[in-house]
Short mmCIF file of C-alpha atoms in Angstrom, two decimals:
data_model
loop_
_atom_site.label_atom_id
_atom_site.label_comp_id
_atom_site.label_asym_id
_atom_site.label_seq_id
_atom_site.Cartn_x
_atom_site.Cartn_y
_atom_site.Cartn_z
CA UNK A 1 120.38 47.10 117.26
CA UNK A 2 117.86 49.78 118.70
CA UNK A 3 113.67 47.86 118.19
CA UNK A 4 113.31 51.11 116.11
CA UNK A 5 115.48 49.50 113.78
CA UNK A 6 113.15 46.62 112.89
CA UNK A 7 109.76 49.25 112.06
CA UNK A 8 109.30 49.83 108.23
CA UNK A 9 109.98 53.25 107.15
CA UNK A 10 106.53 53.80 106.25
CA UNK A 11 105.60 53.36 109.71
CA UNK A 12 108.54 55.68 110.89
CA UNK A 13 107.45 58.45 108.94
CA UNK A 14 104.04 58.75 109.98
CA UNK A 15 103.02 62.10 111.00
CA UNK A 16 102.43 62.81 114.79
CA UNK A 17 100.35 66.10 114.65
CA UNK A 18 98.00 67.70 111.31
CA UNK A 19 100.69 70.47 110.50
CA UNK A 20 103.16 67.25 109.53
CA UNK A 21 100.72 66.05 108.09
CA UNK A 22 101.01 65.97 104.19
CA UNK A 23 98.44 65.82 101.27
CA UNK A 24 94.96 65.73 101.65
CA UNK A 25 94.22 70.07 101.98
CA UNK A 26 90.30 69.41 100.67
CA UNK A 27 89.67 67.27 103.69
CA UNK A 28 91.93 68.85 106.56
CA UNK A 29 93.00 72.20 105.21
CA UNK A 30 92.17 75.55 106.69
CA UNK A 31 88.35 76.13 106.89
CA UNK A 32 87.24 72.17 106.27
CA UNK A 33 84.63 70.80 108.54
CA UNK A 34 86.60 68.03 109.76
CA UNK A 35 89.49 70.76 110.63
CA UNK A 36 87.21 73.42 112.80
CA UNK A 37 85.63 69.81 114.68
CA UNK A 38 89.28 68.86 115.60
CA UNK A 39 90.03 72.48 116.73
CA UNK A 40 87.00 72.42 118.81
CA UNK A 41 87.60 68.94 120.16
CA UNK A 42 84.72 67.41 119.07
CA UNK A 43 85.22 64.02 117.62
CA UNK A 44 81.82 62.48 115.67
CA UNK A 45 81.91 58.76 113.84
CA UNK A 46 84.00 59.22 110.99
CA UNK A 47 84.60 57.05 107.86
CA UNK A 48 87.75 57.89 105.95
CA UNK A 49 87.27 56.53 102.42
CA UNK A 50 90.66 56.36 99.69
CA UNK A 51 93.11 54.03 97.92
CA UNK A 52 96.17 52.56 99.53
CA UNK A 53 98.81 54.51 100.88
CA UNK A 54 96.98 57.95 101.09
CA UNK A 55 97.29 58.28 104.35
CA UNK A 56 94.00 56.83 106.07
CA UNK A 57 95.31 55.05 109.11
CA UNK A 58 97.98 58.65 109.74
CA UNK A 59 94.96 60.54 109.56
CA UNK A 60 92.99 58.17 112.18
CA UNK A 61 96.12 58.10 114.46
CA UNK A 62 96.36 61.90 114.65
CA UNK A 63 92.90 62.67 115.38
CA UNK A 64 93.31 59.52 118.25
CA UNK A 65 96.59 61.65 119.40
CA UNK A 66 94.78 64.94 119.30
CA UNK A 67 91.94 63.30 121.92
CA UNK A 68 94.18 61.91 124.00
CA UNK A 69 95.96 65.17 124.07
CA UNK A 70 92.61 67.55 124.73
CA UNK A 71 90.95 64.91 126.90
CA UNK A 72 93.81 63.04 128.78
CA UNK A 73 93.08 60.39 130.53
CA UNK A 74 89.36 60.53 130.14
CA UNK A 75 89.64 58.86 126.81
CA UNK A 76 90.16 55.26 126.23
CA UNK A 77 91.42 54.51 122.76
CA UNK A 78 91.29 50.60 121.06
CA UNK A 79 92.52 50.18 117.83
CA UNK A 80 91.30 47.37 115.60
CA UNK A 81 91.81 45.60 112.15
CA UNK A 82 88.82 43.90 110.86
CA UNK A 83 91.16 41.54 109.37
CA UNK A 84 92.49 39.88 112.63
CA UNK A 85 88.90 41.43 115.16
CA UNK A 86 85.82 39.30 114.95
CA UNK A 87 82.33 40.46 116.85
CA UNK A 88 83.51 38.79 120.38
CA UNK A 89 86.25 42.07 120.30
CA UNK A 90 83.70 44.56 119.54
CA UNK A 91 81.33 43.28 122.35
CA UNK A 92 83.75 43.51 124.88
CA UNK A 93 85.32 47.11 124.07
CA UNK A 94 81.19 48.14 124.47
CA UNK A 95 80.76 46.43 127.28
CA UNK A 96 83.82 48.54 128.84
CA UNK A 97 82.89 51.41 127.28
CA UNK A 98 79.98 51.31 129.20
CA UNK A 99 81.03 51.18 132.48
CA UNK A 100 83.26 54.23 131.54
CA UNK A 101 80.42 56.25 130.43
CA UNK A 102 79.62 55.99 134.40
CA UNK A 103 82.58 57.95 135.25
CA UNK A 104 81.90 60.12 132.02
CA UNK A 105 85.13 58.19 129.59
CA UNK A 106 84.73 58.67 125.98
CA UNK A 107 85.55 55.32 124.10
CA UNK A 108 86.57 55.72 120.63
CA UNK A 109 87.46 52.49 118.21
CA UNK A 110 89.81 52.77 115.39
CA UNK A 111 88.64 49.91 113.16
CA UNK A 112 91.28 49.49 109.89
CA UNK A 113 89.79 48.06 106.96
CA UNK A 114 86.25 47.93 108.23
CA UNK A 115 85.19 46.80 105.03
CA UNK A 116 86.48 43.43 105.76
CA UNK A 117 83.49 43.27 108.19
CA UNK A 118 80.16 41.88 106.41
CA UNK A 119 77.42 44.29 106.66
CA UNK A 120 75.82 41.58 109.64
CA UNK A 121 78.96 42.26 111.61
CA UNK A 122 78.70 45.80 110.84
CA UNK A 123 75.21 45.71 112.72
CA UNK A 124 77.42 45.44 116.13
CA UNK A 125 78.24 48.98 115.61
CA UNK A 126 74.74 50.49 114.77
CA UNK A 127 73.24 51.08 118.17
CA UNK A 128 75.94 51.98 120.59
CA UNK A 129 76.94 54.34 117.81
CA UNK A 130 73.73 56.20 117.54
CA UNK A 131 73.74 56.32 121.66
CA UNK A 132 77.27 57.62 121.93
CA UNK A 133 78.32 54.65 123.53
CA UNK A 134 81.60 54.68 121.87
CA UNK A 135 82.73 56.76 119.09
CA UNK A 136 83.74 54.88 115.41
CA UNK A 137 86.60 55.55 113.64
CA UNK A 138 86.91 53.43 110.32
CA UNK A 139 89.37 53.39 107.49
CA UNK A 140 88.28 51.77 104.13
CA UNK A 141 89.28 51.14 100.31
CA UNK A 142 85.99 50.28 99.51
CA UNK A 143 83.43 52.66 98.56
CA UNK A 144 81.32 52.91 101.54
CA UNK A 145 78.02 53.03 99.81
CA UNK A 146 78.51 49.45 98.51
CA UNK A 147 80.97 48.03 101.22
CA UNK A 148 79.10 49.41 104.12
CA UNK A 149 75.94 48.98 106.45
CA UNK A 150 73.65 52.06 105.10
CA UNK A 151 72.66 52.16 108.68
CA UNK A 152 76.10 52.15 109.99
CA UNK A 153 76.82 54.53 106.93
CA UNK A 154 74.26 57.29 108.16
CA UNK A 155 75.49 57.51 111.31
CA UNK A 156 79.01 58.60 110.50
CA UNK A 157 80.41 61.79 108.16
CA UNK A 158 82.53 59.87 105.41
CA UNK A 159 85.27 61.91 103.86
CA UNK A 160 86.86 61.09 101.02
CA UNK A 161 90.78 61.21 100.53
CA UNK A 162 92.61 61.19 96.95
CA UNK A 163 95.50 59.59 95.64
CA UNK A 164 98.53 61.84 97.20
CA UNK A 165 100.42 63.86 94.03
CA UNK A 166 103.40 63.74 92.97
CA UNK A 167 104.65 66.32 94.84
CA UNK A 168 102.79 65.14 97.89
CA UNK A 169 105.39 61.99 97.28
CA UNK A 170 108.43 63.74 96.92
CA UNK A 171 107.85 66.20 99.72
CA UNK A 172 107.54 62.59 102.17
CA UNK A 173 110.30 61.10 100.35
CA UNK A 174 112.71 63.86 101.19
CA UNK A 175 111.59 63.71 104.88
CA UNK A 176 112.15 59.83 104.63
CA UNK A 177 115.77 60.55 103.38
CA UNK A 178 116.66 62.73 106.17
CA UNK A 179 115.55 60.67 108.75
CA UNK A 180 117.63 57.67 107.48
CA UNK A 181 120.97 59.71 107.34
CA UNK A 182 120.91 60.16 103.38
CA UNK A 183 121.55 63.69 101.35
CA UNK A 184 119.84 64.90 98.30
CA UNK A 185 121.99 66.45 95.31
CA UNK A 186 121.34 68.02 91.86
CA UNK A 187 118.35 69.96 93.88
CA UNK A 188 116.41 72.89 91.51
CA UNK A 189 117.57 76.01 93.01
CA UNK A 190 114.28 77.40 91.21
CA UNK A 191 112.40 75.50 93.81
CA UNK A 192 114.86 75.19 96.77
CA UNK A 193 117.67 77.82 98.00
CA UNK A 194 121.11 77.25 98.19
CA UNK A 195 120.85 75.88 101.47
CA UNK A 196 118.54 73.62 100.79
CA UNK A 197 120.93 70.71 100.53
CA UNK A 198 121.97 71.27 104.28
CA UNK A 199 118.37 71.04 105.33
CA UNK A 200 118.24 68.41 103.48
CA UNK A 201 120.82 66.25 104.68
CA UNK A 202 121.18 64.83 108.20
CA UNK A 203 122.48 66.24 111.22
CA UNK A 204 125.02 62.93 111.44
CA UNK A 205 127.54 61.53 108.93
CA UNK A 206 125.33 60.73 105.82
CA UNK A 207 125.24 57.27 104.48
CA UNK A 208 124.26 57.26 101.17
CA UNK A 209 123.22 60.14 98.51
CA UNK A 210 120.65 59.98 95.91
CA UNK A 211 120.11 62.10 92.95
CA UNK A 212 116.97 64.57 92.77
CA UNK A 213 115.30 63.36 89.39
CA UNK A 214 115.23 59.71 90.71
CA UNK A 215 113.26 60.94 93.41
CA UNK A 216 111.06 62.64 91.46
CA UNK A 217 110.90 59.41 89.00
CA UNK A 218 109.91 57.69 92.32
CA UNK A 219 107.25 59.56 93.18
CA UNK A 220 105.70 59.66 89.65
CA UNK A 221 105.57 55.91 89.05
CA UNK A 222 103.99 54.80 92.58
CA UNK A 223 100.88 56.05 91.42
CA UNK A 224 99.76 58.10 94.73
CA UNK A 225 100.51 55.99 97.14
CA UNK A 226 103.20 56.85 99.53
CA UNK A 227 103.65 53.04 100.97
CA UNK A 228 104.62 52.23 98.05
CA UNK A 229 107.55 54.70 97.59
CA UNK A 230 108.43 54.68 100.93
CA UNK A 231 109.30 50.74 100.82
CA UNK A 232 111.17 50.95 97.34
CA UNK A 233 113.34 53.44 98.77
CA UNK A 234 113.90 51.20 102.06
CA UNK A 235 114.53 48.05 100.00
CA UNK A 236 117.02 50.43 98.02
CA UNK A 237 118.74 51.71 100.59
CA UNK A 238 119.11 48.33 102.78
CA UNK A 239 120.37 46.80 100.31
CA UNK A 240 122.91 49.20 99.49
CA UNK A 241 124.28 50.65 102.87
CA UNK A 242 123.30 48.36 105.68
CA UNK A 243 126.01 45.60 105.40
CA UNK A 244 128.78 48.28 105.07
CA UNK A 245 128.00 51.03 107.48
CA UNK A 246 131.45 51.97 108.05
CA UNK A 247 132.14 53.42 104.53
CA UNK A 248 133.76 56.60 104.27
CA UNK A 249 132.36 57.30 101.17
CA UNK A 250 128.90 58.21 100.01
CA UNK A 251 126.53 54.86 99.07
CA UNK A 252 125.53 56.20 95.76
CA UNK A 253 121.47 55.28 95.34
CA UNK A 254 121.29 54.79 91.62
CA UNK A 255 117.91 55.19 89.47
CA UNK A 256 118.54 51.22 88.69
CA UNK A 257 118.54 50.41 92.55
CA UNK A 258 115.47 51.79 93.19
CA UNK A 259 113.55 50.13 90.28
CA UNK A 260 115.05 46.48 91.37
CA UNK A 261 113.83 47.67 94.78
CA UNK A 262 110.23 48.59 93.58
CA UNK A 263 109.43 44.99 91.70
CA UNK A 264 109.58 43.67 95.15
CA UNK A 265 108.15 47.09 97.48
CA UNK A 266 105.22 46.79 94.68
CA UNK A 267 104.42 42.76 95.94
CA UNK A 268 105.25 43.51 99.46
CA UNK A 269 102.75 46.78 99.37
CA UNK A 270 99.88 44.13 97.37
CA UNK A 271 99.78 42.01 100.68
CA UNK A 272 100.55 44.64 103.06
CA UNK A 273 97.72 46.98 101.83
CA UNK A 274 95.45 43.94 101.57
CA UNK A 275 95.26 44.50 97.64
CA UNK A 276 94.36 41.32 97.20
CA UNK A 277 91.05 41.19 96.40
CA UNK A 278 91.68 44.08 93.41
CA UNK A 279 94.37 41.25 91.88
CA UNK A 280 91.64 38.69 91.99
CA UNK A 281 89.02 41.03 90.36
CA UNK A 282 92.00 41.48 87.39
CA UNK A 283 92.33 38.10 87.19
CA UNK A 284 88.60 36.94 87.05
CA UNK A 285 88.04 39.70 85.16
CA UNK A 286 90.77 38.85 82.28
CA UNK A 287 89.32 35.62 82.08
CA UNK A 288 85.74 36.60 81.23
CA UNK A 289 87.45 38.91 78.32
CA UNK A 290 89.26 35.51 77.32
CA UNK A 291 92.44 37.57 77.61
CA UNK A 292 94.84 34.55 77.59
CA UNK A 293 98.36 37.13 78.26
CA UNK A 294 96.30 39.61 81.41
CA UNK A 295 95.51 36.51 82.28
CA UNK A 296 98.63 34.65 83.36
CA UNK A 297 99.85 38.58 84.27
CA UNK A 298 97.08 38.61 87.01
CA UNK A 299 97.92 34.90 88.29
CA UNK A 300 101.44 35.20 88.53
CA UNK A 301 101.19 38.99 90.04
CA UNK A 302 99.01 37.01 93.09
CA UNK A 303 101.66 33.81 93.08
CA UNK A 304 103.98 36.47 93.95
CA UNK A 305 102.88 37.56 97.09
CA UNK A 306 102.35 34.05 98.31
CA UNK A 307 98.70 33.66 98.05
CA UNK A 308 97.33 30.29 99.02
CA UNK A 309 97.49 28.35 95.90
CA UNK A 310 94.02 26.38 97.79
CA UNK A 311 92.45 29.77 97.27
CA UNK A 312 93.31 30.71 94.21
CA UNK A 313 92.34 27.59 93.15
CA UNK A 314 88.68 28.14 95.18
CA UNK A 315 88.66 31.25 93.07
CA UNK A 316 88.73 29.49 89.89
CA UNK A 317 85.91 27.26 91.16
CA UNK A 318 83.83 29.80 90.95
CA UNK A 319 84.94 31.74 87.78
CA UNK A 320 84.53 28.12 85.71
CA UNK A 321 81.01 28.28 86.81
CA UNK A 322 80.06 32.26 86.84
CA UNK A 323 81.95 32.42 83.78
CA UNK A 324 82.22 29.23 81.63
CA UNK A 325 79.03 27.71 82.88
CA UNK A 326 77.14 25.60 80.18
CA UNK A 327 79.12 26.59 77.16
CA UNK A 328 81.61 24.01 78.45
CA UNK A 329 80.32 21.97 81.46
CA UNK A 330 84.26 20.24 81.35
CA UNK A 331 85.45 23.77 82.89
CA UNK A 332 83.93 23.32 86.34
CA UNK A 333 85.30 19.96 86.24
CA UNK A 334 89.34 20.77 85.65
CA UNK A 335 88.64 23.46 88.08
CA UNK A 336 87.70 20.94 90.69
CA UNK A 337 90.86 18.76 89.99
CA UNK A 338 92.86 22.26 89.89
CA UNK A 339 91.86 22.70 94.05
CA UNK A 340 92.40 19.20 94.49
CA UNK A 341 96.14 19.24 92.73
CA UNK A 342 96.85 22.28 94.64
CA UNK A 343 96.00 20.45 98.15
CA UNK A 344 97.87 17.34 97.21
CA UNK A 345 101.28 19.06 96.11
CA UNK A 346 101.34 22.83 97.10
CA UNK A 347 103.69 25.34 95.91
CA UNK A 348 105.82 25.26 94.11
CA UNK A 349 104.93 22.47 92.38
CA UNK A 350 101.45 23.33 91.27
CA UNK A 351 102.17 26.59 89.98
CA UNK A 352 101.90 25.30 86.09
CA UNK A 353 98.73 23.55 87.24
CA UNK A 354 97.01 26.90 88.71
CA UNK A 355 98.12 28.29 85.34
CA UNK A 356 96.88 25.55 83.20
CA UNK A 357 93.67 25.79 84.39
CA UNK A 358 93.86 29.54 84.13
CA UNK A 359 94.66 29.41 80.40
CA UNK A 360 91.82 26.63 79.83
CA UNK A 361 88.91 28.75 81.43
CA UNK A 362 90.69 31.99 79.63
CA UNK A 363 90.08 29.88 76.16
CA UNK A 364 86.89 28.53 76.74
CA UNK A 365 83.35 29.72 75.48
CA UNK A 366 81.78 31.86 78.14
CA UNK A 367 77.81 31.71 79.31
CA UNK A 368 76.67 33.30 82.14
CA UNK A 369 73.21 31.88 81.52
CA UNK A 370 72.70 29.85 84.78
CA UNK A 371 74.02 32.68 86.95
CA UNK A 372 71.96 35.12 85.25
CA UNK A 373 68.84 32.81 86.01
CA UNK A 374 70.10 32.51 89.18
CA UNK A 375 70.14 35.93 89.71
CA UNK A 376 66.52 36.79 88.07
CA UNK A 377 65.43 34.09 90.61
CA UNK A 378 67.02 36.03 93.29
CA UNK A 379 65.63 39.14 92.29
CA UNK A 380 61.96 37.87 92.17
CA UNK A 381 62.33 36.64 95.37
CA UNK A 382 63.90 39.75 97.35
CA UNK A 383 61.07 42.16 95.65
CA UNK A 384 58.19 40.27 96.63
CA UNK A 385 55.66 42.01 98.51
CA UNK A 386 54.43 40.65 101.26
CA UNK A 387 54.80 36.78 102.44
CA UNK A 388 56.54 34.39 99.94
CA UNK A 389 54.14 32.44 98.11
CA UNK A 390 52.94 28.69 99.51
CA UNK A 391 54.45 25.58 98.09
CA UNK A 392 51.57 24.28 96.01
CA UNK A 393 50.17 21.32 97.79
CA UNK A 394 51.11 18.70 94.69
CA UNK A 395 54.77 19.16 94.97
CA UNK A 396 54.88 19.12 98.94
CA UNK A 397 56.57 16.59 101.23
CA UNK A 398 53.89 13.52 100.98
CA UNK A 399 55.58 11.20 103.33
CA UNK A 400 53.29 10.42 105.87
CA UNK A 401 50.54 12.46 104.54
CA UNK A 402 48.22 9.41 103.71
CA UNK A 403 46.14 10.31 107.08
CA UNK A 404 45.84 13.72 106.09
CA UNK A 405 44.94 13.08 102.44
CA UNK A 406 42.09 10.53 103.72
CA UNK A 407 40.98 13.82 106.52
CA UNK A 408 40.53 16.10 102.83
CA UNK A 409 37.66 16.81 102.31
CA UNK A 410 36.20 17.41 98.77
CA UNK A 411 37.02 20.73 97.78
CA UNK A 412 40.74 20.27 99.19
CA UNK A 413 40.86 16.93 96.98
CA UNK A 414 39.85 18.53 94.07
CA UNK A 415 42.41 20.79 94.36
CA UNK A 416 45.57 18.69 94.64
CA UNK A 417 43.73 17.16 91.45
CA UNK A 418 43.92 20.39 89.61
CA UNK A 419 47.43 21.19 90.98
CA UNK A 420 48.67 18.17 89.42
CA UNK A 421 47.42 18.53 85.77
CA UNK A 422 49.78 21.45 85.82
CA UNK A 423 53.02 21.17 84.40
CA UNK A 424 54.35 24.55 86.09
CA UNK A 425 56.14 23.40 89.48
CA UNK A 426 56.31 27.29 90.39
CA UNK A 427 53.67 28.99 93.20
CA UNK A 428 49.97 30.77 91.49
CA UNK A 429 51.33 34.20 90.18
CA UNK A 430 54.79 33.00 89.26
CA UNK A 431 52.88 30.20 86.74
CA UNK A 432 54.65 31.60 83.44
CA UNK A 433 58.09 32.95 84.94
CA UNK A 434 61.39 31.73 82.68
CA UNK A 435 64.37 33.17 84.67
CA UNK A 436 66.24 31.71 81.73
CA UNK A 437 64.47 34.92 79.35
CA UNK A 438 64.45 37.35 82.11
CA UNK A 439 66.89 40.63 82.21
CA UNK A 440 69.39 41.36 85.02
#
């Protein structure tokens, strides 16, 4: 068994040049400005910006193929995740990067998910950016004007890329086919010619056969994105053909395969897309709509992919308070023997537990009073102007002060005196503040 063998078919089928390239016309079609830079070989910072499986990282790995091709070897290519690169990584790629710039190498860094950098990380980018030390190359689900640096952000052309359509889908899923020895029948002739079925099929002995309109069902329920579809019609097909190669027959691909496939391509595309944080977001937001059903949905949709039950549990930490809060102070507390059950037993034992606390915060009263204070505090503080106010001297660290207090003189005294009659603990222009009354 070939190594080729072992590489998911979404990785197989990405596209080595643009004109493969499928989907995606308002951003590299004819006459777009990222089009006439890669025809004239000049490469800025780039941020491409889109859901899963719309063809980001394909997109980054032509226009990497399309240097090396124009510039050789006077291009030196790393390619990152900022899931599994920390700082350390970027430092040294600059600091070689730099010594190339002696012998006039271009660097360029393909950073996946650069989102999953903090904006202080993202600082490591800003100036050898700007100098054209190296040249950045990021991918993102995020929206870039909340998930990145705004420095970072005005330094590179972001370009926005949609959810592929449905014919997008089916146009990659017949190429998939093909590639895998399987044949398409019950094509539309209004759309294909007779001989489409040849071109269709592979140049071997096909293995298995699939019918047209479940390839178009396919491609309409994967919502856009191509991973997706790609790995429900692996699962499908390994499931079906691999273990009896040797047929003589056709491997029918039924409608009823694929969907069995796509409960499991559809967890196995939530981890491998890092979706993640979008199932926690459903989940913590069902609970502040005290939508008991969503709810357990959201939880069980994360269990599936094998989350952490520790952090899922952390999660809930935090929703009990954000959420819950003072309306029931008990909340926090089950939450805290939720993380601690989850530690002591792991899955799949604590999987009622997770969902018992899930249901309890789902049912109970909700207040977001403290974290609304919280955040009025917050907001006071970051829109000051100037330096933040003095701790009035009454509520300062006495301990060993007695030498000091006996150096006051008499206007100082008489101030800590008139500090103390006040009942306000807050700094002189804050005196009648209630974050508790404030708007957020």
């Amino acid at each position: 068994m070939s190594n080729k063998e072992h590489v998911p078919l979404a990785e197989k089928m990405r596209p080595a040049c643009l004109d493969d390239y499928i989907g995606q016309e308002q951003v590299v079609g004819s006459n777009t400005v990222l089009q006439q830079l890669l025809t004239k070989g000049h490469i800025p910072s780039i941020i491409l910006w889109g859901p899963p499986g719309c063809g980001k990282t394909s997109l980054a790995n032509i226009i990497a193929k399309l240097c090396k091709r124009i510039y050789g070897d006077k291009v030196h290519i790393s390619k990152l995740s900022a899931t599994s690169s920390g700082v350390g990584n970027i430092r040294d790629i600059v600091s070689a990067s730099k010594d190339g710039l002696k012998s006039n190498h271009q660097t360029i860094v393909f950073m996946d998910e650069i989102h999953r950098f903090n904006k202080l990380q993202q600082d490591i980018f800003l100036p050898h950016v700007e100098a054209g030390t190296l040249t950045l190359i990021g991918t993102t689900t995020e929206n870039p004007s909340y998930s990145l640096n705004s420095a970072l952000l005005s330094r590179c052309r972001v370009f926005a890329l949609n959810k592929l359509t449905e014919p997008n889908i089916v146009e990659i899923l017949c190429k998939a086919i093909t590639s895998i020895n399987g044949e398409i029948y019950n094509l539309k002739k209004t759309s294909l010619s007779s001989n489409s079925q040849n071109k269709l099929s592979c140049s071997s002995k096909p293995h298995f056969s699939i019918n047209k309109t479940v390839i178009d069902w396919l491609a309409e329920v994967c919502n856009g994105d191509a991973r997706v579809a790609l790995n429900g019609l692996e699962l499908a097909v390994r499931t079906k053909v691999s273990n009896e190669p040797n047929l003589s027959d056709l491997v029918p691909i039924t409608l009823e395969d694929i969907k069995e496939s796509l409960k499991h391509a559809h967890m196995l595309s939530d981890k491998q897309t890092n979706n993640t944080h979008h199932l926690y977001s459903a989940l913590h937001k069902s609970i502040k709509a005290s939508n008991q059903n969503a709810s357990l949905y959201w939880l069980a949709r994360i269990m599936a992919i094998k989350e952490n039950p520790v952090d899922i549990a952390r999660r809930l930490v935090r929703i009990s308070s954000e959420e819950v809060g003072l309306a029931d102070p008990d909340a926090l507390g089950i939450a805290v023997h939720t993380l601690h059950g989850c530690q002591m037993i792991g899955m799949p034992e604590c999987d009622v537990i997770l969902a018992q606390c899930v249901v309890y915060l789902t049912r109970a009263p909700k207040s977001r009073l403290v974290y609304n204070a919280l955040k009025s505090a917050e907001n006071i503080i970051m829109n000051h102007k100037g330096p933040q106010p003095t701790v009035p001297l009454h509520i300062r660290d006495r301990s060993g002060q007695q030498k000091l207090h006996s150096s006051f003189g008499y206007k100082e005294e008489n101030i800590l005196r008139k500090e103390e009659t006040v009942k306000t603990r807050l700094p002189p222009g804050l005196q009648h503040v209630d974050f508790f009354l404030e708007d957020f």
